[in-house]
Coordinates of C-alpha atoms and ligand atoms in Angstrom, one line a residue:
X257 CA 9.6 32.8 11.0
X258 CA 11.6 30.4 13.1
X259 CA 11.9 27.1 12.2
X260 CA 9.9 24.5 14.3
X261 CA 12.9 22.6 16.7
X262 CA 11.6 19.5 15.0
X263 CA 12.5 21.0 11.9
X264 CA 16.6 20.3 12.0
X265 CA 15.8 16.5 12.9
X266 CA 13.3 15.8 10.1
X267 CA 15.8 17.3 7.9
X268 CA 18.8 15.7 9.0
X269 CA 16.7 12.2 8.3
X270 CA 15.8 13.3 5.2
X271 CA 19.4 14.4 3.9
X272 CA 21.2 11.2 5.6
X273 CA 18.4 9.0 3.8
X274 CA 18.6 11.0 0.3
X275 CA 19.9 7.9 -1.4
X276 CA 16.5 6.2 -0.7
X277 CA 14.5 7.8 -3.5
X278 CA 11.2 6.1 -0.9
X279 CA 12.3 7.6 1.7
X280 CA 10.5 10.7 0.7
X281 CA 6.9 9.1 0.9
X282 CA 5.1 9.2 3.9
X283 CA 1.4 7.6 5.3
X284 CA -1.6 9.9 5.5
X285 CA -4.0 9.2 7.8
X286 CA -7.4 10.8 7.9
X287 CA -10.8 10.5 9.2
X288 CA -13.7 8.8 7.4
X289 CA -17.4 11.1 8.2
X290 CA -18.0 7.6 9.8
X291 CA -15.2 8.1 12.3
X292 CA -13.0 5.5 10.7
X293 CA -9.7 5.7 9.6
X294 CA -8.2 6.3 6.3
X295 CA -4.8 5.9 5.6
X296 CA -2.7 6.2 2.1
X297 CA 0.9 6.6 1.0
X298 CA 1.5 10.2 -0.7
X299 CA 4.6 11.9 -1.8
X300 CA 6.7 14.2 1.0
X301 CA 6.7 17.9 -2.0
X302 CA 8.9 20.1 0.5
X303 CA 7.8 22.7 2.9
X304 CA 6.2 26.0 2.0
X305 CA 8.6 28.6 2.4
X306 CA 8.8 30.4 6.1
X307 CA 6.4 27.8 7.4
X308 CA 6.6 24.3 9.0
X309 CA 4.1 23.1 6.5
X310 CA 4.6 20.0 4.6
X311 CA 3.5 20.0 0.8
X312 CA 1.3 17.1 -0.8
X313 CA -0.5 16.6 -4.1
X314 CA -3.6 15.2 -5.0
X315 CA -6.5 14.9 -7.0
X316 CA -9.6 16.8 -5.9
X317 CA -11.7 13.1 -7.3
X318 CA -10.2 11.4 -4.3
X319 CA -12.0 9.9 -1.1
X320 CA -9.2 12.3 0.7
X321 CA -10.5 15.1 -0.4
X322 CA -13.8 14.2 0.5
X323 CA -12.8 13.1 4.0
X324 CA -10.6 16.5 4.7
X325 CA -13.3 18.9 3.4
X326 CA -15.3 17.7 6.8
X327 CA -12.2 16.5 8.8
X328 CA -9.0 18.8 8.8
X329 CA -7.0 16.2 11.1
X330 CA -4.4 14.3 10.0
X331 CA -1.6 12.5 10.8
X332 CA 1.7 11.5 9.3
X333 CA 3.8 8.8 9.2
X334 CA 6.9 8.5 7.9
X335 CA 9.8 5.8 8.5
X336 CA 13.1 6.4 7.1
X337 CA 14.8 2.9 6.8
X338 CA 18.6 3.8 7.1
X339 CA 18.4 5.8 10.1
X340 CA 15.5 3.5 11.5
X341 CA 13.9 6.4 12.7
X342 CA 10.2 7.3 13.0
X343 CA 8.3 10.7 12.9
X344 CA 4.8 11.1 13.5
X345 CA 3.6 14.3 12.7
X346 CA -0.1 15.5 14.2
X347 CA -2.1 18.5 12.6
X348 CA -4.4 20.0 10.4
X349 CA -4.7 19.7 6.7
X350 CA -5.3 22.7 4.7
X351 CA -6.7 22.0 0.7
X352 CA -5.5 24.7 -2.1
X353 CA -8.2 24.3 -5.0
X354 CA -8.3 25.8 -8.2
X355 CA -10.7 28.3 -6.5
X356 CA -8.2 29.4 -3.9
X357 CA -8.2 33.3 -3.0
X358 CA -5.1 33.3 -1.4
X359 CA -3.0 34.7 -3.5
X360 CA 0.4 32.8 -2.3
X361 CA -1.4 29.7 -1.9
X362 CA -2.7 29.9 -5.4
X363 CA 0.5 30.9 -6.7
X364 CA 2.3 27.8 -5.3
X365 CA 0.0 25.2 -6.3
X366 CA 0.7 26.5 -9.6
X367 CA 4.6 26.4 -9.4
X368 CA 4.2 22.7 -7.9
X369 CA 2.3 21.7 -11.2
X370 CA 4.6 23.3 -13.2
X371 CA 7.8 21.5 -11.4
X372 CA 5.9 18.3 -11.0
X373 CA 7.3 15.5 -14.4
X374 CA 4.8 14.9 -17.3
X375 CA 4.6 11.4 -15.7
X376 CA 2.7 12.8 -12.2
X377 CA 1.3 15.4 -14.3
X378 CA -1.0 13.1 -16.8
X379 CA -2.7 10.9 -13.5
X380 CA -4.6 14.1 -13.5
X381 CA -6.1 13.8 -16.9
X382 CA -7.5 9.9 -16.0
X383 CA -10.9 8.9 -15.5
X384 CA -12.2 9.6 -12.4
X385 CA -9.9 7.6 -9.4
X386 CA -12.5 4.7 -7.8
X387 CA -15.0 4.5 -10.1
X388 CA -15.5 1.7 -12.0
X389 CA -12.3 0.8 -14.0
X390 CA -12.6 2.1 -17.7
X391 CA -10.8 1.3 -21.2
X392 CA -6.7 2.2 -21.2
X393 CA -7.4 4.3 -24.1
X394 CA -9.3 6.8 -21.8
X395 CA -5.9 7.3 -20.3
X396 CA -4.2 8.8 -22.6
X397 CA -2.6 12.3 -21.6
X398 CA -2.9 15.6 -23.5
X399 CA -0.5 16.0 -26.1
X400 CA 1.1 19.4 -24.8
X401 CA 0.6 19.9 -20.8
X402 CA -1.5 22.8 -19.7
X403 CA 0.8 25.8 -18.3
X404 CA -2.4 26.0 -15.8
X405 CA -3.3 23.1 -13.0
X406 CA -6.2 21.2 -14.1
X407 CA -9.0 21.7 -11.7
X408 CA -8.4 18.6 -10.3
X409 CA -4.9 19.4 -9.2
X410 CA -5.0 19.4 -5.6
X411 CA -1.6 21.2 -3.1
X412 CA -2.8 19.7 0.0
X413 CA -0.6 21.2 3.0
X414 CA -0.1 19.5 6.5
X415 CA 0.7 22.0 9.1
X416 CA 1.7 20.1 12.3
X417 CA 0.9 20.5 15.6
X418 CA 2.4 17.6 17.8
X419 CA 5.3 15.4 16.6
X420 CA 6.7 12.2 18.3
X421 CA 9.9 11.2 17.1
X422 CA 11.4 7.7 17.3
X423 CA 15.4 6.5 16.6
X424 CA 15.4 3.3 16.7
X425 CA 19.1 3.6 17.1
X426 CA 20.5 3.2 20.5
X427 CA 20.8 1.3 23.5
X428 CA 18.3 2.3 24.7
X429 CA 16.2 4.3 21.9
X430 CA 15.2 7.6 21.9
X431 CA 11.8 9.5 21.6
X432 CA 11.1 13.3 21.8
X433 CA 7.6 14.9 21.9
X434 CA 7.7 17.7 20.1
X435 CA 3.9 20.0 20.9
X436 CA 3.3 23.6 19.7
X437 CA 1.3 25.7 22.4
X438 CA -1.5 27.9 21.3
X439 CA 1.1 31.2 21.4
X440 CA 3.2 29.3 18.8
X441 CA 5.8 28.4 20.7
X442 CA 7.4 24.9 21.0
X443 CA 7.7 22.8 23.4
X444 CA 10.1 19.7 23.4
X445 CA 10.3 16.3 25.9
X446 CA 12.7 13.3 25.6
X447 CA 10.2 10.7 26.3
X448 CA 10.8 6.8 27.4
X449 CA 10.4 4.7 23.7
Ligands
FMN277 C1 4.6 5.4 -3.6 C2 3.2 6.0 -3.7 C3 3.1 7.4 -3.8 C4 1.9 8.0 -3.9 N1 1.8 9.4 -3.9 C5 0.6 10.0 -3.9 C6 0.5 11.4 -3.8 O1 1.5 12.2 -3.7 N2 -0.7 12.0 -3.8 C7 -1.8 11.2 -3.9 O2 -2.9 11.8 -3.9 N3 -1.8 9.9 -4.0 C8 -0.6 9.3 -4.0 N4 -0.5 7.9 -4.1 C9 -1.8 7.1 -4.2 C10 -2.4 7.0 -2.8 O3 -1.7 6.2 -2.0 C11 -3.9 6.6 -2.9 O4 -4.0 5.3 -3.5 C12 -4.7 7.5 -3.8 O5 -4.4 8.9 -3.5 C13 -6.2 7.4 -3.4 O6 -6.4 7.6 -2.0 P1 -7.8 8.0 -1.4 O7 -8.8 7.1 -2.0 O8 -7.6 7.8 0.1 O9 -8.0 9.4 -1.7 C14 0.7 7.2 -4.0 C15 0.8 5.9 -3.9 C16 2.0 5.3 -3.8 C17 2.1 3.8 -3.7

């Protein structure tokens, strides 16, 4: 598969920013089933190999969930502070549950849990996130992590569709539109900021 053209620019952000351990958390909007917004920060987990899909975890407790198991949209938002440059990133969201059939889907969520540090891996062993807050003893983690995701391990993968693409940098800025047509292929326009 060929890389999206976006691809080399997001990349190039991410490796001039890599001192900025932040700089690899991004905004996740979604949609509410009352049509309102939703927007959280979450934690940039690579691409799936020989895609342009972005890898996210999260817990299948949380209002996300909820929210992309009627409404697939999504959009990023990520800002990289020493470059001052923006990407938006437009698409669809697709959720890989415990009860996944695909077999390399399946086989990924496992290999994220099992790369993922004790520290991210015990949130997934709390109460249940937004409920009413309980005792800290109830958040203790397992003595010896599961080899096996915990049902409520979530890979959550953002495949994108339209990206718009802001540098702050320069007199004047720049802004590419980056749009994948329904054949796959990609289109690219510098824009006016
Ligand atoms: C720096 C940072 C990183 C986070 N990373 C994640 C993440 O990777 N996955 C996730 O589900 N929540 C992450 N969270 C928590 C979410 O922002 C959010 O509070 C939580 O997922 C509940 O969101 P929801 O109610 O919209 O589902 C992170 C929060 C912060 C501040």
């Amino acid at each position: 598969m060929e890389l999206a053209p976006w691809r080399e620019p997001l990349a190039r952000a991410l490796h001039r920013n890599r001192s900025l351990a932040y700089c690899r958390y991004f905004q996740l909007a979604t949609i509410r089933s009352d049509g309102h917004p939703a927007n959280r920060t979450v934690v940039y987990r690579g691409f799936m190999d020989q895609t342009n899909q972005l890898k996210m975890i999260t817990d299948s407790r949380s209002q996300k969930v909820q929210q992309i198991t009627k409404n697939q949209s999504a959009e990023a938002c990520w800002y990289f502070p020493k470059t001052r440059e923006q990407f938006r990133l437009f698409g669809q969201l697709t959720l890989i549950t415990a009860t996944s059939s695909d077999r390399i889907l399946s086989s990924e969520r496992q290999q994220v849990w099992q790369d993922l540090s004790d520290n991210a891996r015990s949130q997934f062993f709390w109460p249940s996130p937004g409920q009413s807050r309980v005792d800290a003893s109830e958040f203790t983690p397992p003595e010896v992590f599961p080899v096996e995701p915990p049902a409520e391990f979530c890979l959550l993968l953002l495949e994108p569709e339209h990206i718009d693409h802001l540098e702050l940098r320069g007199e004047p800025q720049n802004r590419y539109l980056y749009w994948r047509e329904a054949n796959n292929n990609w289109l690219t326009q510098a824009v006016n900021p």
